[in-house]
Tab-separated table of C-alpha atoms in Angstrom:
chain	number	residue	atom	x	y	z
A	1	MET	CA	0.000	0.000	0.000
A	2	ILE	CA	3.001	2.310	0.147
A	3	THR	CA	2.931	3.065	-3.580
A	4	PRO	CA	-0.689	4.281	-3.788
A	5	VAL	CA	-0.309	6.256	-0.565
A	6	LEU	CA	2.938	7.873	-1.743
A	7	THR	CA	1.380	8.643	-5.129
A	8	ILE	CA	-1.696	10.238	-3.563
A	9	PHE	CA	0.508	12.245	-1.207
A	10	THR	CA	2.717	13.479	-4.064
A	11	VAL	CA	-0.258	14.457	-6.214
A	12	ALA	CA	-1.934	16.176	-3.259
A	13	ILE	CA	1.061	18.346	-2.387
A	14	ALA	CA	2.084	18.973	-6.012
A	15	PRO	CA	0.464	22.436	-6.170
A	16	LEU	CA	2.540	23.456	-3.150
A	17	LEU	CA	5.698	21.494	-3.926
A	18	TYR	CA	6.275	22.312	-7.608
A	19	PRO	CA	6.227	26.131	-7.263
A	20	ALA	CA	8.579	25.900	-4.268
A	21	VAL	CA	11.007	23.693	-6.191
A	22	LEU	CA	10.830	25.990	-9.228
A	23	MET	CA	11.419	29.051	-7.082
A	24	ALA	CA	14.421	27.445	-5.358
A	25	TRP	CA	15.848	26.231	-8.660
A	26	THR	CA	15.490	29.578	-10.405
A	27	ALA	CA	16.820	31.501	-7.408
A	28	VAL	CA	20.303	30.193	-8.206
A	29	LEU	CA	20.669	33.107	-10.625
A	30	PRO	CA	19.192	36.440	-9.580
A	31	ALA	CA	16.722	38.084	-11.977
A	32	ARG	CA	19.071	41.016	-12.524
A	33	VAL	CA	21.630	38.776	-14.269
A	34	SER	CA	19.896	39.164	-17.616
A	35	SER	CA	16.565	40.112	-19.050
A	36	ALA	CA	16.403	36.767	-20.876
A	37	TRP	CA	16.720	34.915	-17.574
A	38	PHE	CA	14.026	37.130	-16.045
A	39	LEU	CA	11.646	36.396	-18.940
A	40	ALA	CA	12.430	32.672	-18.921
A	41	ARG	CA	11.867	32.373	-15.180
A	42	ASN	CA	8.547	34.198	-15.287
A	43	GLN	CA	7.457	32.148	-18.300
A	44	ALA	CA	8.310	28.908	-16.460
A	45	ARG	CA	6.323	30.039	-13.422
A	46	HIS	CA	3.384	30.961	-15.633
A	47	HIS	CA	3.344	27.589	-17.413
A	48	LEU	CA	3.826	25.502	-14.279
A	49	ALA	CA	0.101	24.771	-14.109
A	50	TYR	CA	0.133	23.411	-17.683
A	51	SER	CA	3.120	21.213	-16.916
A	52	THR	CA	1.534	19.913	-13.737
A	53	ALA	CA	-1.722	19.128	-15.540
A	54	ALA	CA	0.154	17.238	-18.267
A	55	ILE	CA	2.541	15.295	-16.056
A	56	THR	CA	0.281	14.352	-13.116
A	57	PRO	CA	-1.798	11.715	-14.974
A	58	LEU	CA	1.381	10.136	-16.302
A	59	LEU	CA	2.952	10.170	-12.838
A	60	VAL	CA	-0.065	8.393	-11.362
A	61	GLY	CA	-0.231	5.768	-14.103
A	62	ILE	CA	3.461	4.956	-14.099
A	63	SER	CA	3.803	4.910	-10.316
A	64	LEU	CA	0.830	2.600	-9.842
A	65	SER	CA	2.028	0.158	-12.498
A	66	ALA	CA	5.528	0.203	-11.019
A	67	GLY	CA	3.958	-0.354	-7.600
A	68	LEU	CA	2.412	-3.595	-8.801
A	69	TYR	CA	5.803	-4.924	-9.874
A	70	THR	CA	7.369	-3.761	-6.599
A	71	ALA	CA	4.690	-5.510	-4.545
A	72	ALA	CA	5.120	-8.724	-6.553
A	73	ALA	CA	8.908	-8.644	-6.132
A	74	THR	CA	8.527	-8.043	-2.383
A	75	LEU	CA	6.125	-10.966	-2.046
A	76	ASN	CA	8.454	-13.208	-4.052
A	77	ASP	CA	11.329	-12.314	-1.718
A	78	ALA	CA	9.150	-13.011	1.328
A	79	PHE	CA	8.153	-16.417	-0.090
A	80	ARG	CA	11.804	-17.189	-0.853
A	81	ILE	CA	12.922	-16.249	2.672
A	82	GLN	CA	10.144	-18.319	4.275
A	83	GLY	CA	10.910	-21.226	1.985
A	84	THR	CA	7.256	-21.845	1.217
A	85	GLY	CA	7.819	-21.987	-2.535
A	86	GLY	CA	4.967	-19.602	-3.307
A	87	SER	CA	5.045	-17.226	-6.211
A	88	ALA	CA	3.502	-13.827	-6.826
A	89	ALA	CA	4.570	-13.538	-10.443
A	90	LEU	CA	3.029	-10.795	-12.529
A	91	HIS	CA	2.812	-11.305	-16.235
A	92	ASP	CA	3.023	-8.351	-18.573
A	93	ASN	CA	-0.267	-9.208	-20.252
A	94	GLU	CA	-2.047	-9.105	-16.865
A	95	VAL	CA	-0.620	-5.683	-16.090
A	96	THR	CA	-1.515	-4.499	-19.592
A	97	LEU	CA	-5.110	-5.627	-19.140
A	98	LEU	CA	-5.310	-4.068	-15.693
A	99	LEU	CA	-3.576	-0.736	-16.322
A	100	GLY	CA	-3.299	-0.432	-20.109
A	101	GLY	CA	-6.501	1.559	-20.487
A	102	PRO	CA	-5.738	4.033	-17.700
A	103	LEU	CA	-2.184	4.522	-18.971
A	104	VAL	CA	-3.415	5.235	-22.501
A	105	LEU	CA	-6.023	7.598	-21.071
A	106	ALA	CA	-3.298	9.393	-19.075
A	107	ALA	CA	-1.158	9.770	-22.194
A	108	VAL	CA	-4.106	11.124	-24.182
A	109	ALA	CA	-4.945	13.553	-21.371
A	110	ALA	CA	-1.358	14.815	-21.336
A	111	ALA	CA	-1.416	15.263	-25.118
A	112	ILE	CA	-4.700	17.182	-24.895
A	113	VAL	CA	-3.267	19.540	-22.276
A	114	VAL	CA	-0.235	20.190	-24.474
A	115	PHE	CA	-2.474	20.759	-27.526
A	116	MET	CA	-4.797	23.110	-25.641
A	117	SER	CA	-1.868	25.185	-24.409
A	118	SER	CA	-0.536	25.602	-27.965
A	119	ARG	CA	-2.372	28.895	-28.383
A	120	THR	CA	0.153	30.504	-26.093
A	121	ARG	CA	2.981	29.294	-28.338
A	122	GLY	CA	2.264	32.157	-30.732
A	123	GLN	CA	2.453	34.599	-27.852
A	124	GLU	CA	5.760	33.093	-26.741
A	125	LEU	CA	7.128	33.463	-30.254
A	126	ALA	CA	6.081	37.107	-30.258
A	127	LEU	CA	7.753	37.576	-26.884
A	128	LEU	CA	10.992	36.056	-28.170
A	129	GLN	CA	10.936	38.261	-31.245
A	130	ALA	CA	10.179	41.361	-29.159
A	131	SER	CA	13.113	40.601	-26.875
A	132	GLY	CA	15.459	40.560	-29.887
A	133	ALA	CA	15.859	36.824	-30.466
A	134	THR	CA	17.250	35.832	-33.841
A	135	HIS	CA	15.622	33.289	-36.146
A	136	ARG	CA	18.340	30.814	-35.162
A	137	THR	CA	17.560	31.290	-31.448
A	138	ILE	CA	13.853	30.669	-32.043
A	139	ILE	CA	14.568	27.423	-33.920
A	140	PHE	CA	16.990	26.318	-31.182
A	141	THR	CA	14.354	27.078	-28.524
A	142	ALA	CA	11.736	25.050	-30.395
A	143	ALA	CA	14.143	22.104	-30.713
A	144	LEU	CA	14.880	22.200	-26.971
A	145	GLU	CA	11.163	22.279	-26.192
A	146	VAL	CA	10.520	19.253	-28.396
A	147	MET	CA	13.339	17.367	-26.657
A	148	ARG	CA	11.952	18.339	-23.237
A	149	THR	CA	8.465	17.210	-24.197
A	150	LEU	CA	9.740	13.865	-25.476
A	151	SER	CA	11.860	13.273	-22.383
A	152	SER	CA	8.986	14.067	-19.997
A	153	GLU	CA	6.612	11.612	-21.662
């Protein structure tokens, strides 16, 4: 039961935890260092709600499926230590039947959140252009965002 409890706890405190972590992480460099850093930090704070909404369903789905495997491995170790010869083996097809639908639903929900927030992408492009970013910088920024999106999913 530790995995569902830990997952619920993490999701429950996420609105308090994520802004605090972001604030601590971005406080490493003061805002006066550069205007680009100031804009990037404020943009990250503004989009934190979108990121949380996209990542939370995936966090829940992955942690609960990993929790099943952890529980099975723990039971197998307990059976081995007791010498009873029992087995709590989980087969991938069982886990797929049990959690496949919710995991696909979580992935679709994350994709919908990203799609719905795409309207602000035009505003971000305008902000980059207004701050003096070159065409090369804009392309580099888009490539980094694609890599970040792929690594978070």
